[in-house]
Amino acid sequence: MNKSVALPTSLAEAIRYFANRDVAHTFLASLRWPDGVTCVACQSKDVGFLKTRRIWKCRECHRQFSVKLGTIFEDSALGLDKWLPALWMLANCKNGISSYELARALHVTQKSAWFMLHRIRLAMQTKTFRIEGPSEADEAFIGGKAQFMHANKRKHIKWGGTAGKVAVMGLLERSNGAKHSRVMAQVVSKVRKNVLQAEIAKHVEPGSPLYTDALKSYNGLAAEYRHEVIYHAIA
């Protein structure tokens, strides 16, 4: 795709832009093969395009393939003129969108909209989170104040400093200038040493620089990591 082409900045623009099937096809091909189309079977660049069918044929292995092959769009009857605006909506709506909103915007059934959102969200999930460079680990307790809880909920809680709250652990991969920082947060059963260090071992490469606070649950990490402690009490 020509980099000088202005991409859609609104949903209405996205719908109009991708309504042209050739434009939508070229757009997706440029994302999938930024350095030129290659055969999905043998990786050869010696391919010919069959314009009437919008598919390529490899001159080396004779495999025919489309831009949808091997993607979330492959076996869908919906065209790219529906899928690409759906992607635009999901990427640009900060508060998320429902299948009903998508159905109204794209003039598809709610069932089709739900199917599209399910596939897109599944594809957007990070399958693995493995840190090989400098990282940070931290924990927190998240939950509302007791005064805002319903009386029936308050009476069943054994009160203490973290009563009624959920333990959450976060891991941050520090940016090195070549790529953006990544962060992962998840609920943990407790902030004990065996729980927190098991998560670190799962996601952080041994030998990596690792920064934590002075919580005792992080004691002993120096055996596997270049562990440094940040004392928040020190100004």
Short mmCIF file of C-alpha atoms in Angstrom, two decimals:
data_model
loop_
_atom_site.label_atom_id
_atom_site.label_comp_id
_atom_site.label_asym_id
_atom_site.label_seq_id
_atom_site.Cartn_x
_atom_site.Cartn_y
_atom_site.Cartn_z
CA MET A 1 0.00 0.00 0.00
CA ASN A 2 1.22 3.48 -0.82
CA LYS A 3 2.34 5.07 2.44
CA SER A 4 1.16 8.48 1.24
CA VAL A 5 -2.46 7.33 1.36
CA ALA A 6 -4.25 8.79 4.38
CA LEU A 7 -5.88 6.12 6.52
CA PRO A 8 -9.43 6.53 7.82
CA THR A 9 -9.79 8.70 10.92
CA SER A 10 -13.47 8.01 11.61
CA LEU A 11 -15.82 5.06 11.36
CA ALA A 12 -17.70 6.63 8.46
CA GLU A 13 -14.42 7.11 6.59
CA ALA A 14 -13.35 3.53 7.35
CA ILE A 15 -16.63 2.14 5.99
CA ARG A 16 -16.34 4.22 2.81
CA TYR A 17 -12.62 3.47 2.40
CA PHE A 18 -12.96 -0.31 2.68
CA ALA A 19 -16.21 -0.49 0.71
CA ASN A 20 -14.06 -0.75 -2.41
CA ARG A 21 -13.05 -4.41 -2.47
CA ASP A 22 -9.87 -3.77 -4.42
CA VAL A 23 -8.78 -1.16 -1.89
CA ALA A 24 -9.55 -3.48 1.02
CA HIS A 25 -7.72 -6.37 -0.66
CA THR A 26 -4.64 -4.24 -1.41
CA PHE A 27 -4.64 -2.85 2.13
CA LEU A 28 -4.65 -6.29 3.77
CA ALA A 29 -2.04 -7.65 1.33
CA SER A 30 0.30 -4.76 2.16
CA LEU A 31 -0.05 -5.49 5.87
CA ARG A 32 0.54 -9.21 5.43
CA TRP A 33 3.39 -8.95 2.93
CA PRO A 34 5.04 -5.51 3.39
CA ASP A 35 8.06 -6.65 1.34
CA GLY A 36 6.03 -8.17 -1.49
CA VAL A 37 3.73 -11.20 -1.77
CA THR A 38 5.35 -14.56 -1.08
CA CYS A 39 3.92 -18.04 -1.52
CA VAL A 40 2.36 -19.38 1.69
CA ALA A 41 3.69 -22.85 0.93
CA CYS A 42 7.27 -22.44 -0.36
CA GLN A 43 7.93 -18.74 0.39
CA SER A 44 8.81 -18.05 -3.25
CA LYS A 45 8.33 -14.49 -4.51
CA ASP A 46 7.71 -15.74 -8.03
CA VAL A 47 3.93 -15.48 -7.91
CA GLY A 48 1.30 -14.32 -10.37
CA PHE A 49 -1.93 -12.53 -9.50
CA LEU A 50 -5.26 -13.69 -10.93
CA LYS A 51 -7.18 -10.42 -10.82
CA THR A 52 -10.62 -11.82 -11.65
CA ARG A 53 -10.48 -14.14 -8.62
CA ARG A 54 -8.24 -11.98 -6.38
CA ILE A 55 -5.85 -14.87 -5.70
CA TRP A 56 -2.18 -15.57 -6.38
CA LYS A 57 -0.60 -18.62 -7.98
CA CYS A 58 2.95 -19.63 -7.22
CA ARG A 59 5.04 -20.36 -10.31
CA GLU A 60 7.36 -22.59 -8.26
CA CYS A 61 5.00 -24.98 -6.44
CA HIS A 62 1.80 -24.02 -8.30
CA ARG A 63 -0.07 -23.39 -5.05
CA GLN A 64 -3.02 -21.00 -5.24
CA PHE A 65 -3.75 -18.81 -2.23
CA SER A 66 -5.71 -15.76 -1.20
CA VAL A 67 -4.93 -12.90 1.14
CA LYS A 68 -7.38 -14.46 3.64
CA LEU A 69 -5.63 -17.84 3.79
CA GLY A 70 -4.42 -18.63 7.29
CA THR A 71 -6.12 -15.59 8.84
CA ILE A 72 -9.22 -15.05 10.98
CA PHE A 73 -11.04 -14.05 7.77
CA GLU A 74 -10.37 -17.30 5.90
CA ASP A 75 -13.59 -19.27 6.22
CA SER A 76 -15.95 -16.34 6.73
CA ALA A 77 -18.63 -15.45 4.21
CA LEU A 78 -18.28 -11.81 5.23
CA GLY A 79 -16.03 -9.73 3.01
CA LEU A 80 -13.10 -7.53 3.94
CA ASP A 81 -15.42 -4.55 3.52
CA LYS A 82 -17.02 -5.72 6.80
CA TRP A 83 -14.00 -7.17 8.59
CA LEU A 84 -11.66 -4.20 8.19
CA PRO A 85 -14.09 -1.56 9.54
CA ALA A 86 -14.76 -3.96 12.43
CA LEU A 87 -11.04 -4.05 13.16
CA TRP A 88 -10.95 -0.26 12.96
CA MET A 89 -13.80 0.03 15.47
CA LEU A 90 -12.27 -2.36 17.97
CA ALA A 91 -8.86 -0.68 17.75
CA ASN A 92 -10.19 2.85 18.11
CA CYS A 93 -13.03 2.56 20.62
CA LYS A 94 -11.31 2.98 23.98
CA ASN A 95 -14.29 1.75 25.97
CA GLY A 96 -14.84 -1.27 23.75
CA ILE A 97 -17.82 -2.09 21.58
CA SER A 98 -20.66 -4.56 21.79
CA SER A 99 -21.88 -6.89 19.08
CA TYR A 100 -25.08 -4.84 18.88
CA GLU A 101 -23.13 -1.64 18.17
CA LEU A 102 -21.05 -3.39 15.53
CA ALA A 103 -24.13 -4.93 13.92
CA ARG A 104 -25.81 -1.54 13.60
CA ALA A 105 -22.71 0.17 12.24
CA LEU A 106 -21.88 -2.46 9.61
CA HIS A 107 -25.44 -3.58 8.79
CA VAL A 108 -24.84 -7.21 9.70
CA THR A 109 -26.75 -9.48 12.07
CA GLN A 110 -25.91 -9.43 15.77
CA LYS A 111 -24.83 -13.07 15.50
CA SER A 112 -22.35 -12.20 12.74
CA ALA A 113 -21.08 -9.21 14.72
CA TRP A 114 -20.54 -11.39 17.81
CA PHE A 115 -18.62 -13.92 15.68
CA MET A 116 -16.40 -11.16 14.26
CA LEU A 117 -15.63 -9.62 17.66
CA HIS A 118 -14.87 -13.04 19.15
CA ARG A 119 -12.37 -13.84 16.40
CA ILE A 120 -10.72 -10.41 16.45
CA ARG A 121 -10.30 -10.38 20.24
CA LEU A 122 -8.90 -13.91 20.19
CA ALA A 123 -6.38 -12.90 17.53
CA MET A 124 -5.37 -9.81 19.53
CA GLN A 125 -4.53 -11.80 22.65
CA THR A 126 -0.86 -12.20 23.48
CA LYS A 127 -0.17 -15.93 23.42
CA THR A 128 3.09 -15.71 25.35
CA PHE A 129 4.68 -13.16 27.64
CA ARG A 130 8.37 -13.83 28.07
CA ILE A 131 10.82 -11.13 29.15
CA GLU A 132 14.50 -11.37 28.28
CA GLY A 133 15.62 -7.83 29.20
CA PRO A 134 15.28 -5.48 32.18
CA SER A 135 11.95 -5.93 33.97
CA GLU A 136 10.01 -4.82 37.02
CA ALA A 137 7.74 -6.84 39.28
CA ASP A 138 5.23 -5.39 41.70
CA GLU A 139 2.09 -6.34 43.55
CA ALA A 140 -0.96 -4.52 44.82
CA PHE A 141 -4.31 -5.10 46.46
CA ILE A 142 -7.27 -3.81 44.49
CA GLY A 143 -10.77 -3.30 45.82
CA GLY A 144 -13.29 -0.76 47.00
CA LYS A 145 -13.41 0.87 50.40
CA ALA A 146 -15.55 -0.77 53.05
CA GLN A 147 -17.79 2.27 53.33
CA PHE A 148 -18.95 1.73 49.74
CA MET A 149 -19.73 -1.96 50.14
CA HIS A 150 -23.20 -3.35 50.64
CA ALA A 151 -23.88 -4.19 54.29
CA ASN A 152 -24.48 -7.87 53.48
CA LYS A 153 -20.99 -8.10 51.93
CA ARG A 154 -19.24 -6.21 54.73
CA LYS A 155 -20.51 -8.51 57.48
CA HIS A 156 -18.94 -11.61 55.87
CA ILE A 157 -15.44 -10.12 55.58
CA LYS A 158 -12.77 -10.64 58.23
CA TRP A 159 -11.37 -7.15 58.38
CA GLY A 160 -7.69 -6.31 58.15
CA GLY A 161 -5.45 -4.18 55.98
CA THR A 162 -6.31 -6.06 52.78
CA ALA A 163 -9.76 -7.34 53.68
CA GLY A 164 -12.18 -7.45 50.77
CA LYS A 165 -9.45 -6.76 48.22
CA VAL A 166 -7.91 -8.84 45.44
CA ALA A 167 -4.17 -9.45 45.10
CA VAL A 168 -2.79 -8.48 41.69
CA MET A 169 0.75 -8.94 40.39
CA GLY A 170 2.22 -6.95 37.54
CA LEU A 171 5.29 -7.53 35.35
CA LEU A 172 6.73 -4.76 33.19
CA GLU A 173 9.24 -5.25 30.40
CA ARG A 174 11.21 -2.02 30.19
CA SER A 175 11.54 -0.37 26.79
CA ASN A 176 15.00 -0.48 25.25
CA GLY A 177 14.33 2.15 22.62
CA ALA A 178 13.83 -0.41 19.86
CA LYS A 179 10.38 -1.49 21.04
CA HIS A 180 7.61 -0.38 23.35
CA SER A 181 7.34 -1.53 26.96
CA ARG A 182 4.99 -4.42 27.62
CA VAL A 183 3.05 -5.06 30.79
CA MET A 184 1.16 -8.06 32.15
CA ALA A 185 -1.12 -7.99 35.17
CA GLN A 186 -2.99 -10.88 36.69
CA VAL A 187 -4.84 -11.87 39.83
CA VAL A 188 -2.82 -14.07 42.20
CA SER A 189 -4.06 -16.16 45.11
CA LYS A 190 -1.72 -14.44 47.59
CA VAL A 191 1.48 -12.40 47.68
CA ARG A 192 3.55 -15.13 49.30
CA LYS A 193 7.06 -15.94 48.08
CA ASN A 194 6.15 -19.22 46.37
CA VAL A 195 3.33 -17.60 44.37
CA LEU A 196 5.10 -14.43 43.21
CA GLN A 197 8.40 -16.09 42.40
CA ALA A 198 6.64 -18.86 40.44
CA GLU A 199 5.08 -16.19 38.18
CA ILE A 200 8.44 -14.49 37.75
CA ALA A 201 10.10 -17.78 36.82
CA LYS A 202 7.34 -18.42 34.27
CA HIS A 203 7.65 -15.09 32.49
CA VAL A 204 11.16 -13.67 33.06
CA GLU A 205 14.29 -15.18 31.50
CA PRO A 206 16.92 -16.18 34.11
CA GLY A 207 19.85 -13.77 34.25
CA SER A 208 17.72 -10.75 33.31
CA PRO A 209 17.89 -7.53 35.37
CA LEU A 210 14.88 -7.55 37.70
CA TYR A 211 13.67 -4.68 39.87
CA THR A 212 11.26 -5.11 42.79
CA ASP A 213 10.34 -3.37 46.02
CA ALA A 214 11.52 -4.58 49.41
CA LEU A 215 8.71 -7.08 49.99
CA LYS A 216 10.18 -10.18 51.63
CA SER A 217 8.43 -12.40 49.09
CA TYR A 218 11.11 -11.33 46.58
CA ASN A 219 14.02 -12.48 48.76
CA GLY A 220 16.21 -15.05 47.06
CA LEU A 221 15.70 -13.86 43.47
CA ALA A 222 19.39 -12.95 43.22
CA ALA A 223 20.17 -16.63 42.70
CA GLU A 224 18.51 -16.56 39.26
CA TYR A 225 18.30 -12.87 38.32
CA ARG A 226 20.28 -9.65 38.55
CA HIS A 227 17.94 -8.57 41.28
CA GLU A 228 17.87 -5.00 42.54
CA VAL A 229 15.60 -3.70 45.28
CA ILE A 230 13.97 -0.28 45.20
CA TYR A 231 13.20 1.08 48.67
CA HIS A 232 10.11 3.27 48.36
CA ALA A 233 10.55 4.61 51.89
CA ILE A 234 13.76 6.35 50.86
CA ALA A 235 13.10 9.71 49.20
#
